[in-house]
Tab-separated table of C-alpha atoms in Angstrom:
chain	number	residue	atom	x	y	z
A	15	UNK	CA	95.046	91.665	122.440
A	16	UNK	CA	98.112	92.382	124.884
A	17	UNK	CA	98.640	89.054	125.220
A	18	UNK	CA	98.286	87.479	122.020
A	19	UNK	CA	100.801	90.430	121.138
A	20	UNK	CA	103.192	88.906	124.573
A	21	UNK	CA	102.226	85.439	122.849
A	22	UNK	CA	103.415	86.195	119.113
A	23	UNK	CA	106.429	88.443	121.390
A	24	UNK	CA	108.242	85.385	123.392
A	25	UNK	CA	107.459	82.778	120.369
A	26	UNK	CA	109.677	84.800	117.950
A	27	UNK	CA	112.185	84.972	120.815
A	28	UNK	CA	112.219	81.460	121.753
A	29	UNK	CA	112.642	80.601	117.795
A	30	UNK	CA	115.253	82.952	118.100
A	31	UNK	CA	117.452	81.327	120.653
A	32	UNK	CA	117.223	78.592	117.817
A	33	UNK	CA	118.375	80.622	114.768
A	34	UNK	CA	118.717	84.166	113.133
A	35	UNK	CA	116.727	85.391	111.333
A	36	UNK	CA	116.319	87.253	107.661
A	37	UNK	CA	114.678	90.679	107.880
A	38	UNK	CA	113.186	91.469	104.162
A	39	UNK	CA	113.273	95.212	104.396
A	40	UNK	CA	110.274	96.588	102.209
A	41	UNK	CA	111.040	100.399	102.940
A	42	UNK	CA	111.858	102.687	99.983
A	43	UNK	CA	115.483	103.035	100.466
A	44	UNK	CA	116.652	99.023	101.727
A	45	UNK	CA	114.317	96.849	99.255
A	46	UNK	CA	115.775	96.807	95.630
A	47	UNK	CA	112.631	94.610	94.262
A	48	UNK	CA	109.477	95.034	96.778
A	49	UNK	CA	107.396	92.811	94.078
A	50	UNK	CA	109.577	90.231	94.197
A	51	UNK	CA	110.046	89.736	98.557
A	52	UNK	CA	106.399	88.940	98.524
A	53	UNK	CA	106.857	85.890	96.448
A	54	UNK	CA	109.932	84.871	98.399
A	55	UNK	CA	107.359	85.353	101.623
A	56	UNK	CA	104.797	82.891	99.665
A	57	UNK	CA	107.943	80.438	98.179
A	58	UNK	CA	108.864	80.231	101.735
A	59	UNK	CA	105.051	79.405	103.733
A	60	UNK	CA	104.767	76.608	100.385
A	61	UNK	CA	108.122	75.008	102.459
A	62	UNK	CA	106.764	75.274	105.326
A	63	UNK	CA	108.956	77.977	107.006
A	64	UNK	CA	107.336	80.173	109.595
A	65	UNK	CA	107.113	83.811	108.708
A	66	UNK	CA	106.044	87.019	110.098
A	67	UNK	CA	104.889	90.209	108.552
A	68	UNK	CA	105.820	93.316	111.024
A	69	UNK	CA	103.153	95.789	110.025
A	70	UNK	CA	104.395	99.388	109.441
A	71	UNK	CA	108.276	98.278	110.291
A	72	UNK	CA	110.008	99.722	107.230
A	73	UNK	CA	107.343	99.678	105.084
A	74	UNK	CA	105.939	96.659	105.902
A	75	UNK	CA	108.762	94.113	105.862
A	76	UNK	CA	108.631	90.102	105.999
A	77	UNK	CA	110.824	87.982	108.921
A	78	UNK	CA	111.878	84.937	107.437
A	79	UNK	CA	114.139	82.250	109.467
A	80	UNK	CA	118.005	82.658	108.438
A	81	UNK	CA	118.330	79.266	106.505
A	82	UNK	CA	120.747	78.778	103.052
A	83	UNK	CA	117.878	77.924	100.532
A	84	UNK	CA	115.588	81.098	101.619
A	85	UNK	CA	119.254	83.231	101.193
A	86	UNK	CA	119.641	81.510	97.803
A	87	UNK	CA	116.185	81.998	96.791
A	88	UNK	CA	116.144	85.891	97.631
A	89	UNK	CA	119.853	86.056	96.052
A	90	UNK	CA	118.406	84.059	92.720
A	91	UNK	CA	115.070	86.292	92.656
A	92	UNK	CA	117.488	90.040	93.382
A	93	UNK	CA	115.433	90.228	96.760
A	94	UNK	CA	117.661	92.420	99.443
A	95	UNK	CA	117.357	90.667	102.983
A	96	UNK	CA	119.103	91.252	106.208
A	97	UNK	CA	120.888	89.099	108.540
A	98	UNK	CA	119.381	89.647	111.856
A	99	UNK	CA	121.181	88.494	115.020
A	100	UNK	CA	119.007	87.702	118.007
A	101	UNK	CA	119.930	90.540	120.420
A	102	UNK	CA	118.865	92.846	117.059
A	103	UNK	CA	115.540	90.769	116.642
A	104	UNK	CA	114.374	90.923	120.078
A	105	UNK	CA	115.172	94.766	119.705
A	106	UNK	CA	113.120	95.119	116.699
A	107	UNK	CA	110.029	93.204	118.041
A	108	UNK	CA	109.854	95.205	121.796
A	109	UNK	CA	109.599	98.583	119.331
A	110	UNK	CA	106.764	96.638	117.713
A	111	UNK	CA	105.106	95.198	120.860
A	112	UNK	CA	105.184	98.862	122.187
A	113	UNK	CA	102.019	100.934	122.972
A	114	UNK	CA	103.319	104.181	121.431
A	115	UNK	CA	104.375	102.411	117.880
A	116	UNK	CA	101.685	101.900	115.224
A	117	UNK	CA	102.884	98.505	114.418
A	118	UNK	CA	102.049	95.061	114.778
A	119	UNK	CA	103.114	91.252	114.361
A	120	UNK	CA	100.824	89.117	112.294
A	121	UNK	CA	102.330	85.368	111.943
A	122	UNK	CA	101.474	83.941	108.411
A	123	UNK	CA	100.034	80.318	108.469
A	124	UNK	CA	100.017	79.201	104.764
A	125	UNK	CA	100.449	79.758	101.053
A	126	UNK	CA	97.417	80.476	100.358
A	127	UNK	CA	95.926	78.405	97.050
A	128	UNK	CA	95.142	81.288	94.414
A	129	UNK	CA	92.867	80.857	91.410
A	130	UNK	CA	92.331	83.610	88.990
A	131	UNK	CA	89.036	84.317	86.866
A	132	UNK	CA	90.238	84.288	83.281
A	133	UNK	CA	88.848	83.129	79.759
A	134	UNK	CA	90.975	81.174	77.662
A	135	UNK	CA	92.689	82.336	74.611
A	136	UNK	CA	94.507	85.331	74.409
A	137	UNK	CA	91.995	88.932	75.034
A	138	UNK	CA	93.076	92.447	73.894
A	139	UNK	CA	94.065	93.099	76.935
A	140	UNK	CA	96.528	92.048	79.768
A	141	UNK	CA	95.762	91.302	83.398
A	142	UNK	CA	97.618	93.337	85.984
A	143	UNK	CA	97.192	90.505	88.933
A	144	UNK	CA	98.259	88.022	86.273
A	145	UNK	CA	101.136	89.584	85.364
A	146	UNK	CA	102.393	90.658	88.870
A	147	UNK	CA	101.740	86.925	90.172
A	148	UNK	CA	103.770	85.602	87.180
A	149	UNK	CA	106.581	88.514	88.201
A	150	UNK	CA	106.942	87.169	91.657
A	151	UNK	CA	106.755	83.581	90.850
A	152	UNK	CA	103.579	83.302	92.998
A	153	UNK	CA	101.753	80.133	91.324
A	154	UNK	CA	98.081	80.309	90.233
A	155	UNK	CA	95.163	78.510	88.795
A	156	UNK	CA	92.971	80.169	85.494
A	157	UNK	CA	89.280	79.434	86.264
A	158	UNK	CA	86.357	80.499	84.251
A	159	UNK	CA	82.496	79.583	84.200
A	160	UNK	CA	82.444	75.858	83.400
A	161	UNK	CA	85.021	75.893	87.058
A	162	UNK	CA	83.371	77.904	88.922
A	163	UNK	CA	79.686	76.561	88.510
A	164	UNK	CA	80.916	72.595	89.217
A	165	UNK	CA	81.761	74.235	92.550
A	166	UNK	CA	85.641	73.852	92.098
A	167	UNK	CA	86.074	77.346	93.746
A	168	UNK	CA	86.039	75.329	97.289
A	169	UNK	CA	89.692	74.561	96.382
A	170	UNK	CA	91.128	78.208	96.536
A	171	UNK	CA	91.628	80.585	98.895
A	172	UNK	CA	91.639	83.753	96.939
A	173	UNK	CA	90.048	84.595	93.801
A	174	UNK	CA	91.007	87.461	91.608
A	175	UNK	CA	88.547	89.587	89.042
A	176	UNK	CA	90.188	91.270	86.325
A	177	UNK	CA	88.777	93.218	83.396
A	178	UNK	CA	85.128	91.662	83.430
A	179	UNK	CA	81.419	91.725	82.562
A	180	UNK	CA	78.825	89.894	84.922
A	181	UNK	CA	76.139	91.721	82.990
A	182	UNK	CA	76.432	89.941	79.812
A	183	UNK	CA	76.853	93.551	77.578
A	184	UNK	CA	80.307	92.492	76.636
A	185	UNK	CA	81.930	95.132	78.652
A	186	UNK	CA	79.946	97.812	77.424
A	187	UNK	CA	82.487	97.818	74.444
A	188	UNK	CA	79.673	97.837	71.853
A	189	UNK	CA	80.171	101.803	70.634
A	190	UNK	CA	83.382	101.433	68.993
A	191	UNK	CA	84.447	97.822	68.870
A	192	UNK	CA	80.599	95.966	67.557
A	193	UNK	CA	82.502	95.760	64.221
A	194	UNK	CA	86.137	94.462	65.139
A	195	UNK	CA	87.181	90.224	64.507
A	196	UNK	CA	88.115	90.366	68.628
A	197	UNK	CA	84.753	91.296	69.847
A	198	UNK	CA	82.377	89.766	67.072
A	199	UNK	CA	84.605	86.430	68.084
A	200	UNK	CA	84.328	86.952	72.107
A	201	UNK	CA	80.517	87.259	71.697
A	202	UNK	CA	80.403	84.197	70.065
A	203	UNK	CA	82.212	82.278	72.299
A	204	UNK	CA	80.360	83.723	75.116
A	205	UNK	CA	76.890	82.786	73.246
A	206	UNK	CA	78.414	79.159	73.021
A	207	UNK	CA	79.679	78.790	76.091
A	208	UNK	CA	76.630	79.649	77.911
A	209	UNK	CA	74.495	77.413	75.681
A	210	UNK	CA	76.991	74.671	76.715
A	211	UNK	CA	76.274	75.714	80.743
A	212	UNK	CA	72.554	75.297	80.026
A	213	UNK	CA	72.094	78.936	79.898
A	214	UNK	CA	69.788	80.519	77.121
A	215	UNK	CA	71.405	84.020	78.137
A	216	UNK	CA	75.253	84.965	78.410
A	217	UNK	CA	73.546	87.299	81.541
A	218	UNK	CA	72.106	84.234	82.448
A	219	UNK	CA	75.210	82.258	82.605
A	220	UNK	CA	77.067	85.570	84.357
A	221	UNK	CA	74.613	85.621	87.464
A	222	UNK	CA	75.167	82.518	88.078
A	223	UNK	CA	78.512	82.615	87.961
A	224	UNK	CA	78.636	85.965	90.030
A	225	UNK	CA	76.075	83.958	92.769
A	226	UNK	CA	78.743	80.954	93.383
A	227	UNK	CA	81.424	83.451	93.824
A	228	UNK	CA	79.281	85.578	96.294
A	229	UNK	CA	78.922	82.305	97.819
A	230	UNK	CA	82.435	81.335	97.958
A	231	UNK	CA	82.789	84.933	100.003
A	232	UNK	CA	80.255	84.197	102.025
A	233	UNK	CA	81.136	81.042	103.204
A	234	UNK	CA	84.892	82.354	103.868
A	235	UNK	CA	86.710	83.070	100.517
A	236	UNK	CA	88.859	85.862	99.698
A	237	UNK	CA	88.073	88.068	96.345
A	238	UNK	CA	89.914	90.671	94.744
A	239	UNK	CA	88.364	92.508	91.727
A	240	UNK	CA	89.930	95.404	89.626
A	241	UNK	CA	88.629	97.400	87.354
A	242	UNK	CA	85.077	96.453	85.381
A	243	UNK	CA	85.018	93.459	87.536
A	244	UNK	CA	84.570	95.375	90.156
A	245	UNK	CA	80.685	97.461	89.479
A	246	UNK	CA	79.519	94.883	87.151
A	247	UNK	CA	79.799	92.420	89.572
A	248	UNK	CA	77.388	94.102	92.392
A	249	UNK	CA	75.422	95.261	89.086
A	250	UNK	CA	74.816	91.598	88.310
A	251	UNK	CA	74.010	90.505	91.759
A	252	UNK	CA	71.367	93.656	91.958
A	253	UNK	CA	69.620	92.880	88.797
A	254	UNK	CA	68.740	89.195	89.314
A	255	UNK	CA	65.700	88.221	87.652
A	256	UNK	CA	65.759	91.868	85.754
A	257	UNK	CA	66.732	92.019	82.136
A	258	UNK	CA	69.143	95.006	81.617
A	259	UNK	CA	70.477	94.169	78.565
A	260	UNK	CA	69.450	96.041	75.275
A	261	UNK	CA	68.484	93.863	71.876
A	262	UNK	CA	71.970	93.768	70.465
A	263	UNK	CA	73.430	92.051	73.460
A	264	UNK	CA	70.805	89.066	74.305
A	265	UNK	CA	68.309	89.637	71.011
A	266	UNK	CA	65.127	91.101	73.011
A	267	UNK	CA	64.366	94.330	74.461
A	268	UNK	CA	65.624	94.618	78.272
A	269	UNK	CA	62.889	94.798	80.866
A	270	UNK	CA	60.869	97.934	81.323
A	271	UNK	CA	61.222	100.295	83.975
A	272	UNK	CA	64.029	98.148	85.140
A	273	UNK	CA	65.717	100.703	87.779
A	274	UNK	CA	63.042	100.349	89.522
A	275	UNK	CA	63.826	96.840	90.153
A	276	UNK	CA	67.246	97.112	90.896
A	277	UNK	CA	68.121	95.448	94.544
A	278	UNK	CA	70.670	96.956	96.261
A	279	UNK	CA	70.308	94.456	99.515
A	280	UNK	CA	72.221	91.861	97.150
A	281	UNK	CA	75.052	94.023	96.861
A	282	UNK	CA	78.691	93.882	97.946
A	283	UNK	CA	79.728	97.149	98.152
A	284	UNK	CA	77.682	99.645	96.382
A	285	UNK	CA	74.037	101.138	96.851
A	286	UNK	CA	71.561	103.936	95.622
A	287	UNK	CA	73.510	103.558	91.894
A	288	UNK	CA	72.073	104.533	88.305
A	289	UNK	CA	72.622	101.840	85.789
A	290	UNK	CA	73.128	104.115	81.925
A	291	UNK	CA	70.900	102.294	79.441
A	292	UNK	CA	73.020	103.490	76.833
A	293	UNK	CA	74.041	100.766	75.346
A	294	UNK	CA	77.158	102.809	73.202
A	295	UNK	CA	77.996	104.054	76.360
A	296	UNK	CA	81.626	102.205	77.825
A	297	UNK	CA	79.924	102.850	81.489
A	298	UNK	CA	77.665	100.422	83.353
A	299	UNK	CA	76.738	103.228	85.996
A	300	UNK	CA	77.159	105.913	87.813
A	301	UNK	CA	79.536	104.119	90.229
A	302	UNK	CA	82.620	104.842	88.104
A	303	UNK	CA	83.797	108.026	88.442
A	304	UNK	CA	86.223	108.351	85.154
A	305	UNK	CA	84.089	110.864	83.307
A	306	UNK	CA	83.677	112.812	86.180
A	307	UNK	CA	87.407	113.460	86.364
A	308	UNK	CA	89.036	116.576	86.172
A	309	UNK	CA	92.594	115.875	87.247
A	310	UNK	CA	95.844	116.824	85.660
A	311	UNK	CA	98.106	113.759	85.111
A	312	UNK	CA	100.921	115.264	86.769
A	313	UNK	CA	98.231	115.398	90.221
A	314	UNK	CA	96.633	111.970	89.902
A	315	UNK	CA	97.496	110.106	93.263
A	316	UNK	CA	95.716	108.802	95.492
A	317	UNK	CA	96.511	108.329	99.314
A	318	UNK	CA	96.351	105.196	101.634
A	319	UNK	CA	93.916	105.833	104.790
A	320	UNK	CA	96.693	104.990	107.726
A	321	UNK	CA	94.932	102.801	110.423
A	322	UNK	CA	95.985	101.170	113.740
A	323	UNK	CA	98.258	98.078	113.352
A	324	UNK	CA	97.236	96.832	116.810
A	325	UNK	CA	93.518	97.102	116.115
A	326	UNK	CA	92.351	97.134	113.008
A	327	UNK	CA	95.007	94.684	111.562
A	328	UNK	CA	93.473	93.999	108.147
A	329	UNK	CA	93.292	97.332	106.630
A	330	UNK	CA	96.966	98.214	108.050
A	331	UNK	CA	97.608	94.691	106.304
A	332	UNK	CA	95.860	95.490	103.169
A	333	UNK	CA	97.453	99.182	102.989
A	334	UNK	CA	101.373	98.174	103.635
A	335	UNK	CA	103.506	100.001	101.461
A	336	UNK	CA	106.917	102.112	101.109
A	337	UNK	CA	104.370	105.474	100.455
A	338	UNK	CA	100.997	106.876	101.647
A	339	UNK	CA	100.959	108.477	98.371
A	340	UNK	CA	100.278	106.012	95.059
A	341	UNK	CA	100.500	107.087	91.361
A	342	UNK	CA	96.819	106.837	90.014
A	343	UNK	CA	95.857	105.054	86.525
A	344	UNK	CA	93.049	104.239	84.922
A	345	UNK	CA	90.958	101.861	83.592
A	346	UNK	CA	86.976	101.447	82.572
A	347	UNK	CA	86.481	101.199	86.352
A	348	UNK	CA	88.807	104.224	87.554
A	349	UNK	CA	87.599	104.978	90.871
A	350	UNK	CA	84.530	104.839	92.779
A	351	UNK	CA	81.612	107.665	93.815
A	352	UNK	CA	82.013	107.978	97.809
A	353	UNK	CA	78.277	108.757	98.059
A	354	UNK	CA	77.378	105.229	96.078
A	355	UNK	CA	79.611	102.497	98.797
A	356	UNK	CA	77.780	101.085	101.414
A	357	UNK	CA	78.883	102.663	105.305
A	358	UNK	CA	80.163	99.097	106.039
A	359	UNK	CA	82.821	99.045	103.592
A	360	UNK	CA	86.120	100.746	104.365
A	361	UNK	CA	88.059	102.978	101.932
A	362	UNK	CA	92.032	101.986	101.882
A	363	UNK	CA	92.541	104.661	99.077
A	364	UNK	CA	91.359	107.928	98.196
A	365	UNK	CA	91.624	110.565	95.703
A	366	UNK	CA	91.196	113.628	97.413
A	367	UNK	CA	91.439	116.118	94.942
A	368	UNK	CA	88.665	114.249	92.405
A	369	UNK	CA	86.645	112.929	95.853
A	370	UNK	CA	87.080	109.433	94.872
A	371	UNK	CA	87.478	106.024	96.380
A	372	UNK	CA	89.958	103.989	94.549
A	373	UNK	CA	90.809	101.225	97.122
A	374	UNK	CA	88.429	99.541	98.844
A	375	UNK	CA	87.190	96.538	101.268
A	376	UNK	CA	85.021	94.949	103.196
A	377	UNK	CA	83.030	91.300	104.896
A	378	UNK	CA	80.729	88.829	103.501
A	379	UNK	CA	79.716	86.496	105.451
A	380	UNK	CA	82.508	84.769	106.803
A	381	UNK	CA	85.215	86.319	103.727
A	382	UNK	CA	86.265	89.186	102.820
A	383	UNK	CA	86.545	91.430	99.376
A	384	UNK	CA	88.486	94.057	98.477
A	385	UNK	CA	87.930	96.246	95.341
A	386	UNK	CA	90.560	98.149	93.237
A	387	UNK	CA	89.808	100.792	90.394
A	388	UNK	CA	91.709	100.746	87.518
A	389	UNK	CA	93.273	98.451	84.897
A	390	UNK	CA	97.065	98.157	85.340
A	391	UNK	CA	98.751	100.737	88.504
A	392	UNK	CA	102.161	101.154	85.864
A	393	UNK	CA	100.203	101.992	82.484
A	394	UNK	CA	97.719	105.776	83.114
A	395	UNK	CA	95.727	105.026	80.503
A	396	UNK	CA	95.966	101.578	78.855
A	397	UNK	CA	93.838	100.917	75.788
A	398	UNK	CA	92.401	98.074	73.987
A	399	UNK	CA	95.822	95.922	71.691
A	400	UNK	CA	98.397	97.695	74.036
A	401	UNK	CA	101.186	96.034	74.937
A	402	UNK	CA	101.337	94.889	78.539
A	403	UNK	CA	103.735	96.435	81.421
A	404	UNK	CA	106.935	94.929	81.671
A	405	UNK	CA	107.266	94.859	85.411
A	406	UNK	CA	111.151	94.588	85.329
A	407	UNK	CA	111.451	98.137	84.888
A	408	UNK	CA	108.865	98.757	88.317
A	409	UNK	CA	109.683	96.449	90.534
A	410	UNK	CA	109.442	98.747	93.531
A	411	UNK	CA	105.722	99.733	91.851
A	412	UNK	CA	103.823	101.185	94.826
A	413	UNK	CA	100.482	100.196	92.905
A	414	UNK	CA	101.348	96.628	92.235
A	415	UNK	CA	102.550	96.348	95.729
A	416	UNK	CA	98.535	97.062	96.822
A	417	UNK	CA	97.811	93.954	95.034
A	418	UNK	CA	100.302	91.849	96.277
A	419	UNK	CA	98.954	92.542	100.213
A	420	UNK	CA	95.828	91.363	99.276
A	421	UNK	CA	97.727	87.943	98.558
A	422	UNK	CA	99.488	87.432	100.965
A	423	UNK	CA	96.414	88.570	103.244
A	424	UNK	CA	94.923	85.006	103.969
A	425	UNK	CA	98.034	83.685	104.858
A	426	UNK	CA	97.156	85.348	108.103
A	427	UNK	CA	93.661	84.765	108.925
A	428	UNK	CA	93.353	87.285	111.361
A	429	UNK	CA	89.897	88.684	112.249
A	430	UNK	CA	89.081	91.882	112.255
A	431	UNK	CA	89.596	93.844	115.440
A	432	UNK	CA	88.141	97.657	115.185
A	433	UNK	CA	87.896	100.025	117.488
């Protein structure tokens, strides 16, 4: 590790010697739009510029080569950069390379290709990962299930999981939306489009779907879920060959004594969960801990777990912000039950007031995913037809700033190194 750390050390130097550099401060005081320098970081690895993220240096900041278009760009986009000179640069990365600092170099590679899960036409609800990639001009690709089961995942890197059902209940939103045009109209796309797939079951069609993504993991993809995507995707992937579903959601009763057949070794993240049969109920288990909430809004946050940069690079990457301490929101997934997530799986984020996990990640195979509760990190409590965040007025948002690590996060391809 000391001398890949030398390594990374005299290569910055020696490009030094060449040219200055730009020093994207992402600390709380220095960067005027944090959302933004992350898609200047990916707009610059799509030209093929080298760049560095310097873990824990200001927040997390981004080392870009001092050229005119990357000055333009973060000019054009309101992104606040630094010229560094090269007796200022080797400074910066001998306090980095140094025993006693937490911090770290990590070279990015590549713009990673990003493809997020999405079905078409306009839902009654926005996308928080959409939205924040379309804020900092990071480009993207909308899959869905006719995409993902002709295998077309194998040309992404990272795949992102918004507001979801793998279950086929239609998000559990039966109780108080069976009745409205939206959800009477979703179901029967859903019914059609899984007919089309071959399916005789939406659940059908869903486990599928939720098996080639497991296997894009496994065989070295990035995910990123939020929110409902999040349970009722290791719900689906436990209950294979199970009916679950109650009569109003596939037409026949759901399998008897079904708990019972629940398996837990198929799992992602969570074990030992209770799925609620209830089928007016807007929970799919006992994973989601936003009924078991008793926090005043004023005292919702949650805090990022601070690990070592040198060792165990990917959290440190994954938790990079301006504050250990990030406004909590939330969502049909809100957080997750500590007692319920597999001991392999690391908790970024915790609520330690309500107990809670909000932020978490772990390996699969040969990729990684990481799990987020809630629907949108600018919005407490968004609802069903409201309209979506304008991210203009957050663009230092601590919460979006979570999902933009995960992003970046392949760019590196650095394995895990715990202690």
């Amino acid at each position: 590790m000391f001398k890949k750390s030398l390594y990374i050390f005299f290569l910055l130097i020696s490009f030094s010697m060449k040219a200055g550099f730009l020093l994207l401060p992402m600390d709380e005081v220095a960067q005027k739009n944090h959302l933004k320098a992350y898609g200047i970081t990916y707009w610059a690895l799509d030209k093929q510029y080298k760049a560095s993220w310097l873990l824990n240096y200001r927040g997390g900041s981004f080392l870009l080569p001092d050229v005119p278009e990357i000055r333009k760009e973060c000019q054009i986009r309101g992104v606040s950069f630094e010229v560094v000179s090269d007796g200022e640069m080797q400074n910066i990365l001998a306090e980095i390379a140094s025993p006693s600092q937490n911090m770290e170099t990590v070279v990015l590679e590549k713009a990673p290709k990003i493809a997020v899960y999405s079905p078409p036409g306009k839902q009654p609800w926005d996308d928080a990962v959409t939205m924040v990639l379309t804020y900092a001009e990071i480009p993207f690709k909308v899959v869905y299930d006719e995409e993902v089961l002709s295998d077309q995942l194998i040309l992404y890197d990272w795949l992102h999981l918004h507001h979801e059902d793998f279950t086929g209940q239609y998000g559990k939103f039966y109780g108080a939306y069976r009745n409205a045009p939206w959800y009477i109209e979703q179901k029967k796309d859903a019914e059609a489009l899984a007919a089309k797939l071959g399916f005789p079951k939406v659940s059908q069609a869903k486990l599928a779907v939720a098996k080639k993504i497991r296997d894009f993991v496994i065989g070295g993809g990035f995910m990123f879920a939020m929110c409902s995507a999040t349970d009722s995707f290791d719900i689906a992937l436990s209950a294979e060959g199970v009916d679950i579903c109650e009569p109003m959601f596939d037409g026949d009763n759901s399998d008897a004594n079904y708990q019972s057949q629940i398996d837990y070794n198929k799992t992602f993240a969570f074990k030992n969960f209770i799925l609620d049969r209830k089928p007016e109920h807007y929970e799919f288990s006992d994973i989601d801990m936003t009924e078991k909430r008793r926090i005043p809004f004023e005292k919702d946050y949650f805090t990022l777990m601070e690990f070592s940069a040198k060792w165990d690079v990917i959290p440190s990457m994954l938790c990079q912000n301006h504050t250990q301490l990030v406004k909590g929101f939330m969502g049909q997934t809100t957080a997750f039950d500590p007692n319920l997530i597999k001991s392999n799986v690391l908790t970024l984020g915790k609520n330690e007031l309500n107990d809670e996990a909000r932020y978490i990640h772990g390996q699969k195979g040969k990729g990684f995913f990481t799990f987020y509760g809630g629907h949108d990190p600018e919005d407490y409590q968004h609802r069903v037809g409201d309209e979506p965040t304008v991210l203009d007025l957050h663009p230092t948002s601590p919460g979006f700033r979570l999902i933009l690590n995960n992003v970046l996060f392949p760019a590196a391809r650095k394995k895990p190194q715990k202690t």
